[in-house]
XYZ file of C-alpha atoms in Angstrom:
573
model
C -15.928 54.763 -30.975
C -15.276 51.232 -29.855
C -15.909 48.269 -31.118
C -17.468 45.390 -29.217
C -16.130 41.348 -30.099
C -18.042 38.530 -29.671
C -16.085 35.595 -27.992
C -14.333 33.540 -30.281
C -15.784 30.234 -30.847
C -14.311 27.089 -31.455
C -13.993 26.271 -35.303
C -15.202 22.516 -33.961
C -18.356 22.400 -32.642
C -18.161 19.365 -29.609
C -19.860 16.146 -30.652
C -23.984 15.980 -30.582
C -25.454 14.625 -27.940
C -28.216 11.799 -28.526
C -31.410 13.284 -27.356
C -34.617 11.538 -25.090
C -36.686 8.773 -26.398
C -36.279 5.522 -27.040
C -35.338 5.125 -31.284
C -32.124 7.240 -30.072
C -31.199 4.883 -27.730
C -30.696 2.140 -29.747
C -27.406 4.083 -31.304
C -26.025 4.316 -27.760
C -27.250 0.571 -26.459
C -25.460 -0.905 -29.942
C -22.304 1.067 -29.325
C -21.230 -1.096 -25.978
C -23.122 -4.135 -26.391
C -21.907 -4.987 -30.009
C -18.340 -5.725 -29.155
C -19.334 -7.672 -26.358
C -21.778 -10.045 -28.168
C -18.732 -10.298 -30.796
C -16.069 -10.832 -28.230
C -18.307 -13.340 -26.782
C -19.383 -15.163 -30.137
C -15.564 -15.134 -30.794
C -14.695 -16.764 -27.399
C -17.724 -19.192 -27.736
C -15.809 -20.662 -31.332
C -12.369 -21.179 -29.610
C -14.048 -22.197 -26.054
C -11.034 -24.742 -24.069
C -9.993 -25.540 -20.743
C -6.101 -24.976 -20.156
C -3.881 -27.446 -17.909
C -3.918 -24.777 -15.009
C -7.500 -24.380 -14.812
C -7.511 -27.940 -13.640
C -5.793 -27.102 -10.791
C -8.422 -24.595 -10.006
C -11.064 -27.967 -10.313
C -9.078 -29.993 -7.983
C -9.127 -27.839 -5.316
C -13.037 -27.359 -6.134
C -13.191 -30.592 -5.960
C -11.615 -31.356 -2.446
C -13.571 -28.340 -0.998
C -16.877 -30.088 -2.312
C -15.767 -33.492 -0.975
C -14.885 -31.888 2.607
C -11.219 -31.934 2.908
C -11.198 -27.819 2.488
C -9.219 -25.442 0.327
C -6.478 -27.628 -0.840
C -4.817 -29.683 -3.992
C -4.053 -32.611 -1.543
C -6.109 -33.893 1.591
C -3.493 -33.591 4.336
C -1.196 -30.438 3.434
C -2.756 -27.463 3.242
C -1.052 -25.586 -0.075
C -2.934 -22.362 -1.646
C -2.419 -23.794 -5.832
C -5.027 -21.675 -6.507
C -4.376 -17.776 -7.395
C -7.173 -16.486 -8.397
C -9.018 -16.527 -4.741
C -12.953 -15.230 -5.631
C -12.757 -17.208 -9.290
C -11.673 -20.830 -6.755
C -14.845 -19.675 -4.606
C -16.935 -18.793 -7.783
C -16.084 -22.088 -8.715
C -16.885 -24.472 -5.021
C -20.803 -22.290 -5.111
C -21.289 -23.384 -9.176
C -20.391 -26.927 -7.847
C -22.087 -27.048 -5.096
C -25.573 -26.665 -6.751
C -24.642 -29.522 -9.032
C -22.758 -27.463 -12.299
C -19.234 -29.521 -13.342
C -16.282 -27.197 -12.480
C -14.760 -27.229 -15.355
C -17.812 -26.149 -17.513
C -18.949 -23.740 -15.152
C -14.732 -22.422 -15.501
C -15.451 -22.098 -19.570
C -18.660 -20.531 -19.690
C -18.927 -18.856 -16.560
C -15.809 -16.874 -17.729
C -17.016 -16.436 -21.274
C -20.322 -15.122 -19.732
C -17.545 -12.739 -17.181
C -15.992 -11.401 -19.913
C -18.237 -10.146 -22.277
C -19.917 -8.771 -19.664
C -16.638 -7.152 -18.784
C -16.984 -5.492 -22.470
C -20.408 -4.321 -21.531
C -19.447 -2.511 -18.384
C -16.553 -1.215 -20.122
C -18.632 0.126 -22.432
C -20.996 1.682 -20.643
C -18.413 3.663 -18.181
C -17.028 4.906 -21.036
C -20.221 6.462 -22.466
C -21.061 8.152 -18.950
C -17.357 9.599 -19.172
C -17.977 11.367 -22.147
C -21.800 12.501 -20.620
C -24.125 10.467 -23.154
C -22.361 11.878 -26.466
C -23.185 9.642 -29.755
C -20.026 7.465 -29.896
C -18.259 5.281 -31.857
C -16.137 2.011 -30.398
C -12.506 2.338 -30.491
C -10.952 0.311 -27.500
C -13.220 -2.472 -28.170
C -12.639 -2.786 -31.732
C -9.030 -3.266 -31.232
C -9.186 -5.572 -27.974
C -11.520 -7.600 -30.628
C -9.252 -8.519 -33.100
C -6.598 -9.886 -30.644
C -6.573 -13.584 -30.802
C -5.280 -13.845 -27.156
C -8.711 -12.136 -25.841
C -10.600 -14.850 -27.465
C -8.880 -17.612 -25.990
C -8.599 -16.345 -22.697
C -12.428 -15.287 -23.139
C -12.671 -18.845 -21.493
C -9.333 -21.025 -20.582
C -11.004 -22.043 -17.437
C -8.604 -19.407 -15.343
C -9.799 -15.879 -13.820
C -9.676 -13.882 -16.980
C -13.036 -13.618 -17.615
C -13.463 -12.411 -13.944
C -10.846 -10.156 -14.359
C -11.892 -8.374 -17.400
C -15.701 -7.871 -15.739
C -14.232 -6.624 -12.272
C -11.600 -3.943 -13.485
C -14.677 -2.938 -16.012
C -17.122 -2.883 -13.278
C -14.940 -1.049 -11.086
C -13.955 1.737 -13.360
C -17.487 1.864 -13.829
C -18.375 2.750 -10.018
C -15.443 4.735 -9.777
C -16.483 6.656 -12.196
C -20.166 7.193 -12.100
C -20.585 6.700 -8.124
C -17.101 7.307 -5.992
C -18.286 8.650 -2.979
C -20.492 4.868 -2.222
C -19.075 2.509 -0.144
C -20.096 -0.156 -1.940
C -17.633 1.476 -4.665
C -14.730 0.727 -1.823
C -15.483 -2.393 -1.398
C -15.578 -2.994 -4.921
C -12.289 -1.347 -5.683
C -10.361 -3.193 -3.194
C -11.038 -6.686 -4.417
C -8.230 -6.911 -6.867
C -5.629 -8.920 -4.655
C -8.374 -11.387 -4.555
C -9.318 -11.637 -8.163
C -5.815 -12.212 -8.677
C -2.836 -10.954 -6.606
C -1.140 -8.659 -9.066
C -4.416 -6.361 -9.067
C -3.818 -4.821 -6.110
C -1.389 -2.239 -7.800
C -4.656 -1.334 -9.799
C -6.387 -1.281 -6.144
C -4.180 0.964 -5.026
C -4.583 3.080 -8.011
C -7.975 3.113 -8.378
C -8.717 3.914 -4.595
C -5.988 6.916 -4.705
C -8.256 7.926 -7.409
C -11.476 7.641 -5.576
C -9.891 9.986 -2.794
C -8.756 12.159 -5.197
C -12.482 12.546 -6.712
C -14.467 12.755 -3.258
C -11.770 14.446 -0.885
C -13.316 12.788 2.131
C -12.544 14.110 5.838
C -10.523 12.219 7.673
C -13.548 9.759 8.688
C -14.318 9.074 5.580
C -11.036 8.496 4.386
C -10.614 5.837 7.009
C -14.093 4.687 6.604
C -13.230 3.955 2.794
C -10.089 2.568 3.513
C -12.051 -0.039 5.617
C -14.494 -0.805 3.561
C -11.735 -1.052 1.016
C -9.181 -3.220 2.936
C -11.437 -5.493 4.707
C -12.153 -8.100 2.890
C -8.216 -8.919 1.858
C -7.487 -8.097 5.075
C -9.069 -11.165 6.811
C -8.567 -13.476 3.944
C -4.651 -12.501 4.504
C -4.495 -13.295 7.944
C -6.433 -16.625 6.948
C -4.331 -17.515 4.466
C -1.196 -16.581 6.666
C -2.584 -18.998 9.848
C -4.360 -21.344 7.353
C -1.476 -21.826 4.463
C 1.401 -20.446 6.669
C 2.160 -18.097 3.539
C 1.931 -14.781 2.448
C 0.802 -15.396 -0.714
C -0.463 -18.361 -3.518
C 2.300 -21.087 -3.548
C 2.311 -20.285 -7.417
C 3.803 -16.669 -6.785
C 6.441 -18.529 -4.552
C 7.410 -20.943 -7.704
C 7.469 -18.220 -10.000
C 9.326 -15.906 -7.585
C 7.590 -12.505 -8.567
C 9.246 -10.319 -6.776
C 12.428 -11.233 -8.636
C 13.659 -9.053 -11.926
C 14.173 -10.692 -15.670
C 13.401 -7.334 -17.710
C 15.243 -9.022 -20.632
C 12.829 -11.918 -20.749
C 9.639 -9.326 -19.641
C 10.672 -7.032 -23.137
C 10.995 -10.371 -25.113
C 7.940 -10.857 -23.972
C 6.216 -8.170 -24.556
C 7.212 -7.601 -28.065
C 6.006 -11.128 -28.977
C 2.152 -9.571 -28.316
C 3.255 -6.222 -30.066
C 5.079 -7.407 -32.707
C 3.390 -10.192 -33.702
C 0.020 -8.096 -34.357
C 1.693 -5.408 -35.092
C -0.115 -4.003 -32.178
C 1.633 -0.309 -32.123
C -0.174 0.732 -35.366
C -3.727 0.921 -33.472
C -2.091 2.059 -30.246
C -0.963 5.323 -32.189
C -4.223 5.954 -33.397
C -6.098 5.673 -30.362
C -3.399 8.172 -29.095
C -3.952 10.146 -31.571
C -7.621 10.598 -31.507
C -7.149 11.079 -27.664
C -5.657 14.362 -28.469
C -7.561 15.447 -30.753
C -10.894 14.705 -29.164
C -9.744 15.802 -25.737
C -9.083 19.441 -27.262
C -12.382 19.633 -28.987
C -14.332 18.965 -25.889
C -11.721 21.600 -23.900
C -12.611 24.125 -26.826
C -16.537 22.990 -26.687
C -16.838 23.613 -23.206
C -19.868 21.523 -23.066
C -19.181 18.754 -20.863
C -21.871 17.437 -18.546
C -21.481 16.900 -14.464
C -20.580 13.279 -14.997
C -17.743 14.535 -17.389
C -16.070 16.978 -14.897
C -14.787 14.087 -13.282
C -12.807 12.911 -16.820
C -8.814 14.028 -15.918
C -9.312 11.818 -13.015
C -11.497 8.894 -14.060
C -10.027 9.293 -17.749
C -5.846 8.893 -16.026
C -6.774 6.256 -13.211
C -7.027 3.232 -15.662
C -4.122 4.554 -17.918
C -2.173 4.751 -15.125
C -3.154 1.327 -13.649
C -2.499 -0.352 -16.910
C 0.824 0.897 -17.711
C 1.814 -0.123 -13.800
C 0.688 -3.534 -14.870
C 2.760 -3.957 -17.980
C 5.858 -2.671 -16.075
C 5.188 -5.299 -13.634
C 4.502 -8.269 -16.121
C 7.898 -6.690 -17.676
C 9.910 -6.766 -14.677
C 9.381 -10.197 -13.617
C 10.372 -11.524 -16.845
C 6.154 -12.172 -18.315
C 4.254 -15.411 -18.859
C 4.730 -18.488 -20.683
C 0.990 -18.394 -22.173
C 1.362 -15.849 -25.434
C -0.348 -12.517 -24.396
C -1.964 -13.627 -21.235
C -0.424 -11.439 -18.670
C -0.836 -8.328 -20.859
C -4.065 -8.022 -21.891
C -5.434 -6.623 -18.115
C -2.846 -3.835 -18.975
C -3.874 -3.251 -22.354
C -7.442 -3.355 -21.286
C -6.869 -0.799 -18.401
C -5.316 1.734 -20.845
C -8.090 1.378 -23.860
C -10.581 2.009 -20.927
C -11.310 5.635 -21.370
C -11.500 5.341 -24.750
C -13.581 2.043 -25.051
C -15.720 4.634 -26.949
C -15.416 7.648 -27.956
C -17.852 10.871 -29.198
C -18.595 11.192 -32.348
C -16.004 13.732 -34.835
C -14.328 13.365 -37.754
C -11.380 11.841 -35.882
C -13.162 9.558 -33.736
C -14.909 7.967 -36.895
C -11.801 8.164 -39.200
C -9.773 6.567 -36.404
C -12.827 3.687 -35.320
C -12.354 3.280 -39.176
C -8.996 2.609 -38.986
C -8.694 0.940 -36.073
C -11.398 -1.663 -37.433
C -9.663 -2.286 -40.371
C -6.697 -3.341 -38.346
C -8.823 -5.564 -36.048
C -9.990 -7.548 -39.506
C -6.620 -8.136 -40.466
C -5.458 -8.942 -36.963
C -8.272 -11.269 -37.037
C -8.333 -12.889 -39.826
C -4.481 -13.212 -40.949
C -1.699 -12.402 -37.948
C -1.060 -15.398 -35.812
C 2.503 -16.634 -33.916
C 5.047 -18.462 -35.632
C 4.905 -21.397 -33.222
C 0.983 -21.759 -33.225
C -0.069 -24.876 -31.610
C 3.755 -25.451 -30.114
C 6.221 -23.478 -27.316
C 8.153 -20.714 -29.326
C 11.875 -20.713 -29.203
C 12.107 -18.216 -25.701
C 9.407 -20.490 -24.496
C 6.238 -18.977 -25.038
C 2.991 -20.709 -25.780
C 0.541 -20.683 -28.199
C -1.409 -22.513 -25.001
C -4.840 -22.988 -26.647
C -3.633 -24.253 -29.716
C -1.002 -26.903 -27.736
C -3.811 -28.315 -26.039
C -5.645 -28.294 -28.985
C -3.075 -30.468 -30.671
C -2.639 -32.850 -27.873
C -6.570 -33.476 -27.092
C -7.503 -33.980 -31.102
C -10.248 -32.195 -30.537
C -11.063 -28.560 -31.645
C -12.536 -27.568 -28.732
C -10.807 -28.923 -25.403
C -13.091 -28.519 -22.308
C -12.412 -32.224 -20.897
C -8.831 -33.350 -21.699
C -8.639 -36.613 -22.975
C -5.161 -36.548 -24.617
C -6.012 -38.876 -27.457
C -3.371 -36.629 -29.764
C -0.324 -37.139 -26.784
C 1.075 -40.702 -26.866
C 3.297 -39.753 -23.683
C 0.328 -38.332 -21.950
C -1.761 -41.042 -22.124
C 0.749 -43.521 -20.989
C 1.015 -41.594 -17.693
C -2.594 -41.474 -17.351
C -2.795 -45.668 -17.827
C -0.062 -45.873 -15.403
C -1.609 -43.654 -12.675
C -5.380 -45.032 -13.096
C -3.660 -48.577 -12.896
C -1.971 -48.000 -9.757
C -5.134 -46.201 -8.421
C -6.982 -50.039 -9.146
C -4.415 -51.703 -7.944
C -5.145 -50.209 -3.959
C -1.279 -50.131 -3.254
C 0.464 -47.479 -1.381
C 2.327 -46.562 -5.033
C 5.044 -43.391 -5.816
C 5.188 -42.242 -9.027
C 7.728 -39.655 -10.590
C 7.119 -38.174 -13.912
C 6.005 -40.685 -16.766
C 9.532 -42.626 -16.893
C 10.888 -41.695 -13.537
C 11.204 -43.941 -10.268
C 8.506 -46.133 -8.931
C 8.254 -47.008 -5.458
C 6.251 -47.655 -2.442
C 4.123 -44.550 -0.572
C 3.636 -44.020 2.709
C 0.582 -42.883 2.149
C -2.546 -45.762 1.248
C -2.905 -44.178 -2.189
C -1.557 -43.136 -4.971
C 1.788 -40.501 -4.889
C 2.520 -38.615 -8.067
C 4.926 -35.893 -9.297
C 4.096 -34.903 -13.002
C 5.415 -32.171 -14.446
C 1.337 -30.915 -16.413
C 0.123 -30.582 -12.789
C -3.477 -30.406 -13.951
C -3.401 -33.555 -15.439
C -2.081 -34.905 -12.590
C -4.877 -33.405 -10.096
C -7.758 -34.642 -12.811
C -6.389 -38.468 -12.547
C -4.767 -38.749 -8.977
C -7.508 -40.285 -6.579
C -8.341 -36.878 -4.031
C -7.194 -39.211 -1.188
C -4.001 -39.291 -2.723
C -1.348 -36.703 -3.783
C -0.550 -34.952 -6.952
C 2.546 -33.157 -6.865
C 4.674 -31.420 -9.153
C 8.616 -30.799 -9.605
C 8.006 -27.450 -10.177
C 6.108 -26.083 -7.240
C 2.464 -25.032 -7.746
C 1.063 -27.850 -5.443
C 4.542 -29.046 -3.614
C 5.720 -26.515 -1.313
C 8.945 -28.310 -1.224
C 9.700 -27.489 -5.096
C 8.477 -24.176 -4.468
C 10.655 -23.313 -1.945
C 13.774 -24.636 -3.934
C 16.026 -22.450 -5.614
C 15.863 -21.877 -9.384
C 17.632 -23.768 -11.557
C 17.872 -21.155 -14.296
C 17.469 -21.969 -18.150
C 14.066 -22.964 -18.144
C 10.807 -20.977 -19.002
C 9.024 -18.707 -16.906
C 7.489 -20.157 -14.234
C 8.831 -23.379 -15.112
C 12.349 -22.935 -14.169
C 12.484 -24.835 -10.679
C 13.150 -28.801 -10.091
C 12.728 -31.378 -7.341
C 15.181 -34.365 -7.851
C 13.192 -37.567 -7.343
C 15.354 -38.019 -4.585
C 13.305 -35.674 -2.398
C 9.793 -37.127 -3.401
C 11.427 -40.688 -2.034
C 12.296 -38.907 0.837
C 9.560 -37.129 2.016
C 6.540 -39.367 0.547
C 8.296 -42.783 0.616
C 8.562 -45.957 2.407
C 12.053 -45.868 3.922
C 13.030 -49.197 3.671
C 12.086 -49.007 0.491
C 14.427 -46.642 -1.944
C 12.536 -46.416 -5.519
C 14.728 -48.380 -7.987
C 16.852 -45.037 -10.084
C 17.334 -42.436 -7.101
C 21.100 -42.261 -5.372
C 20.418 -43.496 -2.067
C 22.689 -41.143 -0.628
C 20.372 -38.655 -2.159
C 17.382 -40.036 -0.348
C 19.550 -40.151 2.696
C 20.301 -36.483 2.653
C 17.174 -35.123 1.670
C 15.417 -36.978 4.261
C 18.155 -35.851 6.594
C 17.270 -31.540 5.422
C 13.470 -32.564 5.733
C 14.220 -33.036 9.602
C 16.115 -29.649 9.834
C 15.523 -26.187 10.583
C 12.834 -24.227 8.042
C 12.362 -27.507 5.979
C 11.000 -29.445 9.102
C 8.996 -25.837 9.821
C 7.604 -25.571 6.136
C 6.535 -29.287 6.773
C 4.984 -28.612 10.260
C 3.070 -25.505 8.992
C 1.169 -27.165 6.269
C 0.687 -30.884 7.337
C 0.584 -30.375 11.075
C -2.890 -30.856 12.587
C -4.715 -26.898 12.711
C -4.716 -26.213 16.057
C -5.096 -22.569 17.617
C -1.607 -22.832 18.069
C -0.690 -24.165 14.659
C -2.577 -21.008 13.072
C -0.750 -18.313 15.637
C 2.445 -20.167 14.586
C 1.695 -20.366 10.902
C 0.613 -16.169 11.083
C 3.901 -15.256 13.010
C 6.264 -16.998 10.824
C 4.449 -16.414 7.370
C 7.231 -13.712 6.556
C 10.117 -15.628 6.672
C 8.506 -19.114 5.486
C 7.738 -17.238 2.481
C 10.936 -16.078 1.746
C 12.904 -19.100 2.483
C 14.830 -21.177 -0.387
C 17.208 -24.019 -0.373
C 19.028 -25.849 -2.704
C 17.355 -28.685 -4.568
C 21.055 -30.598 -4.359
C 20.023 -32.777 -1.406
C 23.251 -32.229 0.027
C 23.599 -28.636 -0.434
C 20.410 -28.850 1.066
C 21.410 -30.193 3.813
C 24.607 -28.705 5.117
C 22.497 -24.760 5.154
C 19.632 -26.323 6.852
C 21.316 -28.519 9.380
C 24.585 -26.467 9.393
C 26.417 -29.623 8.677
């Protein structure tokens, strides 16, 4: 006799899944659009413009009054890194919307969209199942993600296009359309092409096109940052945003990047929901595996499911390596948001509600109670709590249009500037209690350390420079002077701003002559004169081949910000 068995079946049966009509969508529609109506409410009550965004305006600002993509009519510099959210920002101005608004609430607006998208791609990954939130609950009680819900920068941007383009990848990779979509990162914001890359390595990896395809996706793909590339090469004569020059991100500080990173983690205590999510991941992952039931859209999930994962933890190894960000959290939260992607939601179980549980009860605490040390100041490794310094300095709760009534030292630069601007003279300025002299230009010449400032009050017919670098290709090109903080730690010497934007015969009262002497002595030298010539010099054909040829090494060129020094390795004296 023998004895037939029945197949074993799973001792978990794999999460329900919500049937047709329209009362059982409302379970599903709440699931992805409730976090991002909180997000947004949250962003909404902490809504502020940060210093940098203001260098975004500027530029919007000389675009809309003719002079074209730069900080300063005359010398074509790329301050700007975020190259679609600068573009977003000249079309909301040119139908009449102020820049800066259209900065706060068009990227409050991007990013809980962002948390919609993100949403929704994860509820096709796991083929319609009832779900829970999980991601979203704990990218929801992070402080950082409401203040960078607006800031003015490309956050909000950023958050709706790597949410949007998980989306497509996910739902429709073999469209074109999806290509194009995936391969705008380096334009959102240059670091994003690593989740470009990874993303479209995914996409080939889910269609595995024939060779025509491939390169017809790679086109579509590559096209777009292609030409803007070779425009910024001939038009900028860089490879990349001045700002990536200044902060020299291809260098290494891991040290600095760890320091970093542990001020997000520790300070929220931000492991404890990581190692539930990672827990529930397992165990929801083997119930489906042991359900068998997944849908057509879900045999795609190793693939969509690993892309973002992998993407984000590229991203936080990159913020690592080049030592992080000076704004608290910032430069992690695409990372994080990458890596919570596949589980933005998740199906319905007992773990998946035990750990949503848990996971929310973290996200009121985090919300409600854990905040840095140094909130409203710079930390002691010179970290921000940005929001809350400008804040402090504006006296007013929400800062969209600095006034700096709460900054004594501030507002005495501002008088100073606006007086000079009245005044019609040709006037240099360095920092608030630096040199004064005359400009040979018929405006007003400023270095100033809060660069946005600066561009906000500085007439757009004259200049606004910084010592740092992120509008002064000079101080970008310097070398670093080590001990400041990241992305701050470079320093023209007034003596160069004398030499290259004064009057000769007339040395601003405070600089070393000598100084002015040899600076003005480098400026005529070698790659200093060519760094000069490639973004002053009229835009000729020529100019632009020129500019394109020698991008390479322009980019990579440094000297010393010792005048001197300066100029014996560029005039080999």
């Amino acid at each position: 006799m023998t004895t037939t068995h029945s197949p074993a079946q799973p001792t978990t049966s794999p999460p329900p899944v919500l049937p047709p009509g329209s009362a059982a969508r409302w379970p599903r529609v709440a699931v992805w659009l409730v976090p991002a109506v909180l997000v947004a409410c949250a962003g909404f009550e902490r809504r502020w413009m940060s210093d940098d965004a203001f260098i975004y305006v500027r530029t919007v600002r000389q675009v809309l009054a003719g002079n074209g993509p730069v900080f300063n009519a005359g010398e074509r510099v790329e301050s700007s890194t975020g190259t679609l959210w600068q573009w977003l920002l000249v079309a909301a101005g040119a139908v009449g919307v102020d820049p800066a608004s259209a900065a706060v609430y068009g990227g409050l607006v991007l990013t809980g969209a962002g948390f919609a998208l993100a949403g929704l791609g994860a509820l096709r990954l796991h083929g319609g199942r009832v779900a829970v939130p999980l991601g979203s609950l704990l990218l929801a009680g992070l402080p950082p993600v409401w203040d960078f819900a607006t800031s003015g920068l490309e956050t909000g941007l950023l958050t709706c296009w790597i949410a949007g383009a998980w989306l497509a990848l996910a739902t429709r990779p073999r469209s074109l359309a999806t290509s194009v979509l995936l391969g705008l990162g380096p334009l959102v914001r240059p670091d994003l092409g690593l989740v470009s890359a990874v993303f479209l390595g995914a996409q080939w990896l889910l269609v595995r096109p024939s060779w025509r395809g491939a390169l017809a996706g790679a086109g579509a793909a590559g096209a777009l940052p292609a030409v803007y590339e070779v425009f910024r090469a001939g038009y900028y004569g860089h490879l990349v945003p001045l700002p990536a020059v200044t902060k020299e991100a291809s260098r290494s500080l891991w040290g600095r990047g760890l320091e970093y990173l542990g001020d997000l983690v520790l300070t929220y205590a931000l492991w404890v929901p990581l190692v539930v999510v990672v827990v529930v991941v397992v165990v929801v992952a083997a119930v489906l595996v042991r359900g068998g039931g997944l849908r057509p859209v879900a045999a795609r999930v190793p693939v969509a499911a690993l892309a973002p994962v992998v993407a984000g933890v590229l991203c936080w190894m990159y913020v690592v390596k080049v030592g992080g960000d000076f704004m608290h959290g910032r430069m992690l939260l695409p990372g994080l948001l990458l890596m919570l992607l596949p589980v933005f939601v998740v199906p319905v179980s007992r773990a998946g509600v035990c750990a949503a549980v848990a996971v929310g009860a973290w996200a009121v605490v985090s919300a409600g109670w854990l905040r840095v040390p140094y909130e409203g100041t710079i930390g002691p490794a010179g970290i921000a709590d940005e929001r809350g310094v400008y804040v402090r300095q504006n006296a007013e709760p929400h800062p969209v249009h600095h006034t700096f009534a709460g900054s004594p030292y501030h507002l005495r630069y501002l008088r100073e500037v606006r007086e000079a601007a009245r005044s019609g003279a040709p006037t240099l300025l360095y920092g608030g209690n630096g040199p004064r002299g005359t400009a040979d230009s018929p405006s007003v010449t400023a270095s100033y350390v809060v660069l946005g400032l600066n561009g906000s009050v500085v007439p757009l017919g004259g200049a606004a420079l910084d010592p740092i670098g992120l509008a002064h290709p000079l101080a970008a090109h310097s070398e670093r002077i080590g001990g400041g903080r990241v992305g701050h730690d470079k320093w023209l010497p007034a003596a160069w701003l004398a030499a290259d934007r004064g009057v000769p015969s007339d040395p601003p009262p405070g600089t070393d002559p000598a100084q002015v002497a040899a600076a003005r002595r480098a400026l005529r030298c070698g790659a200093l004169a060519e760094l000069r010539a490639a973004t002053r010099d009229p835009l000729t054909p020529g100019r632009f081949v020129r500019n394109v040829a020698g991008a390479w090494e322009r980019t990579a060129f440094r000297f010393p910000n010792d005048p001197v020094a300066a100029e014996r390795k560029v005039c080999g004296r």
